[in-house]
Structure formats: structure tokens, C-alpha cells
PDB file of C-alpha atoms in Angstrom:
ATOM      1  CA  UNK D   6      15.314  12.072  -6.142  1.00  0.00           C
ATOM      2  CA  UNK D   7      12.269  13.992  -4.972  1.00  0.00           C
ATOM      3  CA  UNK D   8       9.797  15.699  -7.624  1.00  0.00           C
ATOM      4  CA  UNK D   9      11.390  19.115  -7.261  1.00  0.00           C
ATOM      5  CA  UNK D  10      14.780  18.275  -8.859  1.00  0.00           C
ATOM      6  CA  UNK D  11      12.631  15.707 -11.174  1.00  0.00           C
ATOM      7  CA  UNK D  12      11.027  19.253 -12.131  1.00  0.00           C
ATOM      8  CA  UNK D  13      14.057  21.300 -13.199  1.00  0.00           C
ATOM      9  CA  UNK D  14      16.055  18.563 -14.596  1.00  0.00           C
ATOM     10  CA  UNK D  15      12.676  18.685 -17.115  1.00  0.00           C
ATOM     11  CA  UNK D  16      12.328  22.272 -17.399  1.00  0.00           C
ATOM     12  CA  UNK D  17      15.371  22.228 -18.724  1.00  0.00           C
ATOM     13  CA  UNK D  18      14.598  20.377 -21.745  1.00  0.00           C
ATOM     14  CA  UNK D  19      14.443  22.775 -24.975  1.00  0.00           C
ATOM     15  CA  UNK D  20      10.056  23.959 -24.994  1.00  0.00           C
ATOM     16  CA  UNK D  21      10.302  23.323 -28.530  1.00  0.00           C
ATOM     17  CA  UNK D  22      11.930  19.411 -28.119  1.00  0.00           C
ATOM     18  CA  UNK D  23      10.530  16.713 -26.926  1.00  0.00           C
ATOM     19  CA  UNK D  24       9.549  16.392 -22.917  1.00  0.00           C
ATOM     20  CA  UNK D  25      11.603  13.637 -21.419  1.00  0.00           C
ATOM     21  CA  UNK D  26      11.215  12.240 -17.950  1.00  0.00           C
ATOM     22  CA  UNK D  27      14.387  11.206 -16.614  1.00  0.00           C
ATOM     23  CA  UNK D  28      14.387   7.760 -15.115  1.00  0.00           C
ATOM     24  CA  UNK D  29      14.908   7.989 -11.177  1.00  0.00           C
ATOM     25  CA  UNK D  30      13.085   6.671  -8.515  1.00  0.00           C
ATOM     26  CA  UNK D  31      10.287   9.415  -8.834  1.00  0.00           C
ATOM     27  CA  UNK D  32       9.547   9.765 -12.589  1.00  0.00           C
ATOM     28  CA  UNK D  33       9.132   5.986 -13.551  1.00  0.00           C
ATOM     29  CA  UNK D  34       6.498   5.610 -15.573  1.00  0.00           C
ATOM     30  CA  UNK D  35       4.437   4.705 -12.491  1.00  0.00           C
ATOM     31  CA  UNK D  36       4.893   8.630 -11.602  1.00  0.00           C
ATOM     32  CA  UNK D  37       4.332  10.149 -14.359  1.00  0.00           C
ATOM     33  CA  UNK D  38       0.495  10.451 -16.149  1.00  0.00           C
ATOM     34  CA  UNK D  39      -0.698  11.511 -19.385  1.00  0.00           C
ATOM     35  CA  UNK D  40      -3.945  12.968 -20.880  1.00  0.00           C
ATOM     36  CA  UNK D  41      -5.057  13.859 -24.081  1.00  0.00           C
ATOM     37  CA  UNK D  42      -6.106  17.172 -24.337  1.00  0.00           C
ATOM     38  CA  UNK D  43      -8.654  16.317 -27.332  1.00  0.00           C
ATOM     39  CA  UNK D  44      -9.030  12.731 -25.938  1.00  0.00           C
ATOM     40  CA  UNK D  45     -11.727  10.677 -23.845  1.00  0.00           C
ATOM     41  CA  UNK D  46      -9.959  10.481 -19.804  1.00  0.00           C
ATOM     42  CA  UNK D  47     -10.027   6.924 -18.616  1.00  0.00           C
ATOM     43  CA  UNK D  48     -12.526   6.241 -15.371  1.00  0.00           C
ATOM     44  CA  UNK D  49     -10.028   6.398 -13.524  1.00  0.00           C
ATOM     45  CA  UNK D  50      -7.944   9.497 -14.599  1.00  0.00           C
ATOM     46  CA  UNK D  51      -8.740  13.055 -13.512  1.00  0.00           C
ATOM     47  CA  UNK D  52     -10.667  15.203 -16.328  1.00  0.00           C
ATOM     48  CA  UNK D  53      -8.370  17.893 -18.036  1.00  0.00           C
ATOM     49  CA  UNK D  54     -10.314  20.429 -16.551  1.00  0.00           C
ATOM     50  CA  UNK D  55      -9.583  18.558 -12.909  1.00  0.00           C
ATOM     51  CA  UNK D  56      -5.857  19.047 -14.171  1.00  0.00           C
ATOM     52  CA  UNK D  57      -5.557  22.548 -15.741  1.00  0.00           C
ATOM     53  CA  UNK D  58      -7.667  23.771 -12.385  1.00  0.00           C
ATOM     54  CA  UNK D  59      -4.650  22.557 -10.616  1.00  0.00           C
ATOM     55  CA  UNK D  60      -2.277  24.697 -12.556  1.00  0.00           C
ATOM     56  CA  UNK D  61      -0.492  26.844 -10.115  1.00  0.00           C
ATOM     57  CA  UNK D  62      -3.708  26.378  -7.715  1.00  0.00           C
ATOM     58  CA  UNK D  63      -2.054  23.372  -5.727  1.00  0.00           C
ATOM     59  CA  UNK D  64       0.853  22.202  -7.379  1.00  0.00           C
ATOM     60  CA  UNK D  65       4.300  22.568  -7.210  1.00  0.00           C
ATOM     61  CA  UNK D  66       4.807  23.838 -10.620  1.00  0.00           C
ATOM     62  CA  UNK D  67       2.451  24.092 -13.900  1.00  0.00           C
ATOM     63  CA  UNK D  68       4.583  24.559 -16.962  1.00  0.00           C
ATOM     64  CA  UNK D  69       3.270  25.184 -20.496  1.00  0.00           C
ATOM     65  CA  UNK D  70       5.737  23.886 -23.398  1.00  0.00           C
ATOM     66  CA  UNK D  71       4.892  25.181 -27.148  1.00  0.00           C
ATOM     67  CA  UNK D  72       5.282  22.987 -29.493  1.00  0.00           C
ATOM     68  CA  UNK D  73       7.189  24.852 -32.528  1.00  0.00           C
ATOM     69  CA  UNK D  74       5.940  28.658 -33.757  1.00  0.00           C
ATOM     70  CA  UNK D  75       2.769  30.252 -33.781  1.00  0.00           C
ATOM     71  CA  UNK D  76       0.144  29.127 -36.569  1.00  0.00           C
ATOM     72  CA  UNK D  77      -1.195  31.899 -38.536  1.00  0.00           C
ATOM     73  CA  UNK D  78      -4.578  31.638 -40.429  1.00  0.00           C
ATOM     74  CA  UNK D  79      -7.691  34.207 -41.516  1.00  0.00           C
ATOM     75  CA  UNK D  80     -10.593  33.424 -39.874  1.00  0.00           C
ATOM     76  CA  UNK D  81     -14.087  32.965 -41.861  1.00  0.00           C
ATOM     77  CA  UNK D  82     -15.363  35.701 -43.233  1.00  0.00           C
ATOM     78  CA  UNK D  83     -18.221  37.509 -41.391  1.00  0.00           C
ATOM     79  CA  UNK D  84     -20.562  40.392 -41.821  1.00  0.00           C
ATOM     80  CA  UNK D  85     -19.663  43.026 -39.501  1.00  0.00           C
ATOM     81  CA  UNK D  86     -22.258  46.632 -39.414  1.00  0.00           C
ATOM     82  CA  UNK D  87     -25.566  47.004 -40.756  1.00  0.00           C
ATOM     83  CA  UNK D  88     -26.608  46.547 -44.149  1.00  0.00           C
ATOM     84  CA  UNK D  89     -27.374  49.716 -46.284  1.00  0.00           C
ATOM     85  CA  UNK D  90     -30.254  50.291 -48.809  1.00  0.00           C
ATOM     86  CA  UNK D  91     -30.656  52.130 -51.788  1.00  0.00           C
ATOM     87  CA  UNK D  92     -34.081  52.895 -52.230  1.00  0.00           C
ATOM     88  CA  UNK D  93     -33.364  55.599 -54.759  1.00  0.00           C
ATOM     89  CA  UNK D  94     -33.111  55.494 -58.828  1.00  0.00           C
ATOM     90  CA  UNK D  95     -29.275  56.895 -58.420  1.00  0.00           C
ATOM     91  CA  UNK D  96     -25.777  55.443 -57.767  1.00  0.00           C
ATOM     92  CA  UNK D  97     -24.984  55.945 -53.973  1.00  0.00           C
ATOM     93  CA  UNK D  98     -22.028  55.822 -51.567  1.00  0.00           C
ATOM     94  CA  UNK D  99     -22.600  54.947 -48.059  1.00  0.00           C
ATOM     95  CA  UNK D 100     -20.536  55.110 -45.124  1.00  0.00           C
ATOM     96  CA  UNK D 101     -20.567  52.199 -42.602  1.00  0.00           C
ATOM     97  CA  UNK D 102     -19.295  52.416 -39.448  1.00  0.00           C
ATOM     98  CA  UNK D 103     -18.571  48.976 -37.840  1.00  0.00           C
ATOM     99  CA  UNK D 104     -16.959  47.041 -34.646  1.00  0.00           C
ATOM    100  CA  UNK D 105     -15.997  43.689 -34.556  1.00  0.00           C
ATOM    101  CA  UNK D 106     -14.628  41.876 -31.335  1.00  0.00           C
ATOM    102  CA  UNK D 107     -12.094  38.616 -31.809  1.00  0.00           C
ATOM    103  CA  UNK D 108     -11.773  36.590 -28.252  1.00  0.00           C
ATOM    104  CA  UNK D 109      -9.659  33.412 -27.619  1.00  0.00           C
ATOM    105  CA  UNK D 110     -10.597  29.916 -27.283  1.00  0.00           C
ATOM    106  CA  UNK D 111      -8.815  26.766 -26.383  1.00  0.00           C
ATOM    107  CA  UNK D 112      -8.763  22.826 -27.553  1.00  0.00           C
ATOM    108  CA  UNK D 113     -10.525  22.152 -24.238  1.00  0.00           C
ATOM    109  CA  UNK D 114     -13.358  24.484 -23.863  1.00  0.00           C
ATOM    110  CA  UNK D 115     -12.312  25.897 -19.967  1.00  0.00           C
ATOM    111  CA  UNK D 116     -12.087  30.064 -19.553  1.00  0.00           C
ATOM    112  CA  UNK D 117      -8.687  31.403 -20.339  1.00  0.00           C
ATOM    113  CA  UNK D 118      -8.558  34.450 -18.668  1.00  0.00           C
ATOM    114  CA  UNK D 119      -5.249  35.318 -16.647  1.00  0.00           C
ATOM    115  CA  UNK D 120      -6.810  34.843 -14.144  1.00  0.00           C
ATOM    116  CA  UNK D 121      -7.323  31.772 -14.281  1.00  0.00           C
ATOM    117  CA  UNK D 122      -3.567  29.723 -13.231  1.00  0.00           C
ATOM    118  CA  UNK D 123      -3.129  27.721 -16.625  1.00  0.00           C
ATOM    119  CA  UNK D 124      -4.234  30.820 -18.905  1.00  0.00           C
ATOM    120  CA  UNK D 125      -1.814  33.211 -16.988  1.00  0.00           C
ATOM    121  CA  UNK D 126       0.899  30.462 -17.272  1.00  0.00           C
ATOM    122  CA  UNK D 127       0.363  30.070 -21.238  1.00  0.00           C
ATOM    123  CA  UNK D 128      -0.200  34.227 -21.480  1.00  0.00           C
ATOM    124  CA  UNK D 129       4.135  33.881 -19.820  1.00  0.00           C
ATOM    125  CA  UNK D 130       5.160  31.414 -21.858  1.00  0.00           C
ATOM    126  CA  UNK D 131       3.792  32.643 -24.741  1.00  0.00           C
ATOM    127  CA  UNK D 132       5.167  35.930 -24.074  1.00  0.00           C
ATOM    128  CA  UNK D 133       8.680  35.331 -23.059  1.00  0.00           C
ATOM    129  CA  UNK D 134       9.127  32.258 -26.068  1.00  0.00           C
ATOM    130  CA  UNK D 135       7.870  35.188 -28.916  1.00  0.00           C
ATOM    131  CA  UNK D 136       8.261  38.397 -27.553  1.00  0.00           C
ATOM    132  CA  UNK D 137       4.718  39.367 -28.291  1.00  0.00           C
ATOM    133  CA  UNK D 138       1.674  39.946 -25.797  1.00  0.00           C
ATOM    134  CA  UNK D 139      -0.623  36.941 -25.695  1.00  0.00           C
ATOM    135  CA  UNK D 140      -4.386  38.896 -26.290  1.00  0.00           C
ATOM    136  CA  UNK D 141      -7.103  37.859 -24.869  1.00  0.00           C
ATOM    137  CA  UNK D 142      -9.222  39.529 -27.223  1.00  0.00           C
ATOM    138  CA  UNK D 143      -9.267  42.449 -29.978  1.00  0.00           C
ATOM    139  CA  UNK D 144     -11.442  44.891 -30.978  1.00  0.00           C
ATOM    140  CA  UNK D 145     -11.230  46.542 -34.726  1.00  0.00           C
ATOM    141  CA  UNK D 146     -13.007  49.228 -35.586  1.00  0.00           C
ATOM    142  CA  UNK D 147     -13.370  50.963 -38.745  1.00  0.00           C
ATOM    143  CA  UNK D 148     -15.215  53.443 -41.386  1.00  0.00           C
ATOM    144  CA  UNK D 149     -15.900  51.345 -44.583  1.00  0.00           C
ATOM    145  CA  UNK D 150     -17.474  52.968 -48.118  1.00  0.00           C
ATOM    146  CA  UNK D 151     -20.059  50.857 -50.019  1.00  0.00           C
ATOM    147  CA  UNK D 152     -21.227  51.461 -53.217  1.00  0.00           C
ATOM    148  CA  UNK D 153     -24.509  50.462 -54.479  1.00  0.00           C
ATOM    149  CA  UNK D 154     -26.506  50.816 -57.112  1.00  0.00           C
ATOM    150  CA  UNK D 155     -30.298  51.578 -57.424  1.00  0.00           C
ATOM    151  CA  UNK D 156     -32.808  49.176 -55.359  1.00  0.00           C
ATOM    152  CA  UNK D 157     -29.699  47.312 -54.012  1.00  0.00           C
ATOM    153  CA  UNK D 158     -28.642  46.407 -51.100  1.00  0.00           C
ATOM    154  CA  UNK D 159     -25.001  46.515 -49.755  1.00  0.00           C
ATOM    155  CA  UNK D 160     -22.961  45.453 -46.482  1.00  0.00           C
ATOM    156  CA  UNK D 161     -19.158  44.943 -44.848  1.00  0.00           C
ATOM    157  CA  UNK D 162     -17.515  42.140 -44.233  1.00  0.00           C
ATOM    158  CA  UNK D 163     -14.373  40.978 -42.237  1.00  0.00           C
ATOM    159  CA  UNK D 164     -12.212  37.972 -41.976  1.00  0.00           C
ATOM    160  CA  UNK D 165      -9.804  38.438 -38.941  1.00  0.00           C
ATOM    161  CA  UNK D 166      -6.021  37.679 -39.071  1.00  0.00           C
ATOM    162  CA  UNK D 167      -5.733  34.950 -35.734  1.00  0.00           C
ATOM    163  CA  UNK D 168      -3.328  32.289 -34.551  1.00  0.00           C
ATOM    164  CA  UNK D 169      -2.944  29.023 -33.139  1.00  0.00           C
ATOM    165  CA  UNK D 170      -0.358  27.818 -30.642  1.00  0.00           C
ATOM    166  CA  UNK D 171      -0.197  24.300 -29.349  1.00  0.00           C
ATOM    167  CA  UNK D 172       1.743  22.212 -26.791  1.00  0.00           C
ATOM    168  CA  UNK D 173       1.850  20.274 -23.309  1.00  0.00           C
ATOM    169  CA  UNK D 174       1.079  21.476 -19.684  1.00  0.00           C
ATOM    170  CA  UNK D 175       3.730  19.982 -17.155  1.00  0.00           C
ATOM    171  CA  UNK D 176       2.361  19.920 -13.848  1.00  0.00           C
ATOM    172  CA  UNK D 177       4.060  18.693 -10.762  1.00  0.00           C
ATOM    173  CA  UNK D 178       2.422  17.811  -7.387  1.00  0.00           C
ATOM    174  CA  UNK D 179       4.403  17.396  -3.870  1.00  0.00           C
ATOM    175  CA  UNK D 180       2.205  14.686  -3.434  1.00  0.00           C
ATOM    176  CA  UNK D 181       0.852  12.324  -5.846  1.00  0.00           C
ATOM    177  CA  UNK D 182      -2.449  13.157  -7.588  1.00  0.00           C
ATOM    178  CA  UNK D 183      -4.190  10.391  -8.638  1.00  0.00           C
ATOM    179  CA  UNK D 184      -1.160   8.232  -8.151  1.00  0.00           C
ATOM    180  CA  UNK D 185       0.790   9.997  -9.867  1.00  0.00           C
ATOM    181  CA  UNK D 186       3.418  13.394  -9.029  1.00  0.00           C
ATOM    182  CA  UNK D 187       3.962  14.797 -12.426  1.00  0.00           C
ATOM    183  CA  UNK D 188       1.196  14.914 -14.886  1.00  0.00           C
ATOM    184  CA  UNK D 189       1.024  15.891 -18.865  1.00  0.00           C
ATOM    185  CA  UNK D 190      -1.752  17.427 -20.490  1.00  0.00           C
ATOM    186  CA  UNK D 191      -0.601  16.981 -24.541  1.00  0.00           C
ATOM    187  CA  UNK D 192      -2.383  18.577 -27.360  1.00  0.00           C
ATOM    188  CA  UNK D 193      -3.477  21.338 -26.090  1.00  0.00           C
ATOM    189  CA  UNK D 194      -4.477  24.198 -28.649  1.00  0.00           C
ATOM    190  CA  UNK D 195      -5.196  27.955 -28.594  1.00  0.00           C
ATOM    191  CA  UNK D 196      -6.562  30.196 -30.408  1.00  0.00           C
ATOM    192  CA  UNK D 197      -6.453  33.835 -30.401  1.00  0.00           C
ATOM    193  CA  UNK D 198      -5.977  37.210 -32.198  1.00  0.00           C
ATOM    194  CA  UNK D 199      -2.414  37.632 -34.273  1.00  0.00           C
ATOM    195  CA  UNK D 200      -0.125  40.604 -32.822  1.00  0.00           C
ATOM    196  CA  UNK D 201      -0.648  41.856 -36.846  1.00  0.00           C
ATOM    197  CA  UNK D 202      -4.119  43.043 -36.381  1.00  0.00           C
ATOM    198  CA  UNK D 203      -4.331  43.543 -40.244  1.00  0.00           C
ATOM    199  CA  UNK D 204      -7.731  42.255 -41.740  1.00  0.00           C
ATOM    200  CA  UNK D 205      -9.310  41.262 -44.795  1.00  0.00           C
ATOM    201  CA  UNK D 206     -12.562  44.219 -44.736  1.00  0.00           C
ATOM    202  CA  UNK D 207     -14.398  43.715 -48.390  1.00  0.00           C
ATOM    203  CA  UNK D 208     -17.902  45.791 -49.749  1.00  0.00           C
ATOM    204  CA  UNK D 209     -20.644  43.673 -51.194  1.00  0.00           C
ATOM    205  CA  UNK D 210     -23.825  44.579 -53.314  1.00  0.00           C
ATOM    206  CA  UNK D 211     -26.843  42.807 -54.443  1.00  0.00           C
ATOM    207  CA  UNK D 212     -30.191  43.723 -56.003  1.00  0.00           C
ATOM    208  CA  UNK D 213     -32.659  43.971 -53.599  1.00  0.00           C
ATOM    209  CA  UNK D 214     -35.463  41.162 -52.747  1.00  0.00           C
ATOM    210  CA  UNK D 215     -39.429  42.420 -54.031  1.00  0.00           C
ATOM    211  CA  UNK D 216     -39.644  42.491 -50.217  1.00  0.00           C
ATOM    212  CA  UNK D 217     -37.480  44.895 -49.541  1.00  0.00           C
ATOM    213  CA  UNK D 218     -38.248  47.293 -52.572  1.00  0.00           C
ATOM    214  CA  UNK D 219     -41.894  47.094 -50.930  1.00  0.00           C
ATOM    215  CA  UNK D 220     -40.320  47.749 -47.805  1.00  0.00           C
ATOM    216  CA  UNK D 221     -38.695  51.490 -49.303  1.00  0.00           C
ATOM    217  CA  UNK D 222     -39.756  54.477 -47.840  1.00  0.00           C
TER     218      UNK D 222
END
């Protein structure tokens, strides 16, 4: 049985199950490799960069397989704008206008544009698996009020809504690559903005430093 029907008797297998090789002459466990995504490559494996480079850029297929729902988390909190000073004896309200930029990142540190085969291949997965638009990146911008009182100092800050989706790359050569035809990259992770683009935006205060009440105009 040659590696293409080796391929859809696999792709067949439910993406949120487990990824069984079926035993024929072709996907022995002599034709089949595995590498860790978050792991140390033995000498004489190819990197997972050598692998993911491959996807859909000289194999046969390159498959991405999620392993169970979408993680949602906040992200830490940042400071997002500039800071605003009160260098007068009254109560004031400033307005602070602000932009903050969230990008995606992966388990294995390689660009993840769709451009790029194995980003485009998990941006289609993703997409048809969860019905949402995998984004590369999100922008947020806002107007926020801060209230400070005299000789303080106040500022913005953000903690981003983003997820996490993790699973295994498939990828299946006509001819072996390093001795093998069909190749698994496990563990992979991304990260990325959540479709709900809802964030955590707080207003801070403190007295101001001697430093910076020297510093008033």
C-alpha cells in the first residue's frame, strides 16, 4: 500500500482522537518518524524547523490535527499609552488615547505567517474545525479616562483576551525523508489573539516621585 492511501486512511481518523498508523507494508514503524515539538531532535533526525519547512513545500500532504478546543487565557497585564501628570494643586481627568498590537507565536519559535506552508495549513484547520478566523495579529485601540489627584501620576493598562491551540503536524513524503515517508511533529502549540477581542483596560494613580514634582512645569 503506497503512502497516498496510507495518507487518507489517516486523515480519516477523528482531529480530535488519537493519530493511528495503520499497519501495512508502508507505515511500519520503520516508516513512520516522530519529533517532539518542545523536545531535543536526535543527531540523526531532521530539526522541526527542517520538517514544518517541508509542509506543503515538498511533500505530499502536511496535515495539522488539534488536539481538543481552543485554550482561553488573559495575557499579563501591560501598560499601554503614556503616563499623565498632574502638576497642579486640583483633582484632574485626563484623556488617554492608546494602541496596543497582540501578534501570534508558536511552541517552536519559526514565522507563522500564511505564507509560510505550515502556518497557512494551521490558519485551515483552525478555521474549518471552529468556524472562526485564525488572526495573525490584533490591534485595539481605545480612549481611556484617568483620574488623578494633585502631584500624581496616572497611566492605562491592558491585559489582552488570547488563546492557545495545540496538536500534531502529519506530513507525508512520496519518498522517504530521512528514512522515513510519513513524519509527526507532536506538541505543537500556538498562541494568538481570541475571536472575543474583549479586554481587561484598568486606570492607575500614584503620588508622584520628588523627581518628578521637580520636573513640573
Amino acid at each position: 500500500m503506497r503512502a497516498g492511501t496510507i495518507r487518507t486512511l489517516v486523515a480519516s481518523a477523528s482531529a480530535f482522537g488519537a493519530l493511528v498508523v495503520p499497519v501495512t507494508a508502508n507505515a511500519t514503524a520503520e516508516s513512520a518518524g516522530v519529533i517532539n515539538a518542545r523536545g531535543v531532535n536526535a543527531a540523526e533526525d531532521p530539526t522541526v524547523r527542517e520538517l514544518l519547512e517541508k509542509c506543503d513545500n515538498g511533500t505530499d500532504s502536511c496535515v495539522f490535527h488539534p488536539a481538543g478546543e481552543p485554550e482561553y487565557f488573559t495575557a499579563d497585564t501591560k501598560q499601554v499609552g503614556d503616563p499623565v501628570y498632574n502638576c497642579t494643586p486640583d483633582d484632574q481627568r485626563h484623556s488617554v488615547a492608546w494602541s496596543d498590537t497582540t501578534s501570534q507565536s508558536n511552541s517552536v519559535g519559526l514565522s507563522m505567517t500564511t505564507e509560510a506552508g505550515f502556518g497557512k495549513v494551521f490558519a485551515v484547520t483552525y478555521e474549518q474545525t471552529f468556524q472562526h478566523t485564525w488572526e495573525e495579529s490584533h490591534t485595539e485601540s481605545q480612549t481611556t479616562f484617568v483620574d488623578t489627584g494633585s502631584h500624581q501620576v496616572g497611566w492605562v493598562e491592558r491585559a489582552a483576551q488570547m488563546q492557545k491551540v495545540r496538536g500534531t503536524y502529519e506530513l507525508h513524503f512520496e519518498d522517504k525523508f530521512h528514512d522515513h515517508y510519513i513524519w509527526y511533529v507532536n506538541d505543537f502549540e500556538a498562541t494568538g489573539p481570541a475571536q472575543d477581542s474583549s479586554t481587561a483596560v484598568s486606570q492607575h494613580s500614584r503620588d508622584m516621585t520628588q523627581e518628578e514634582v521637580d520636573a513640573c512645569p
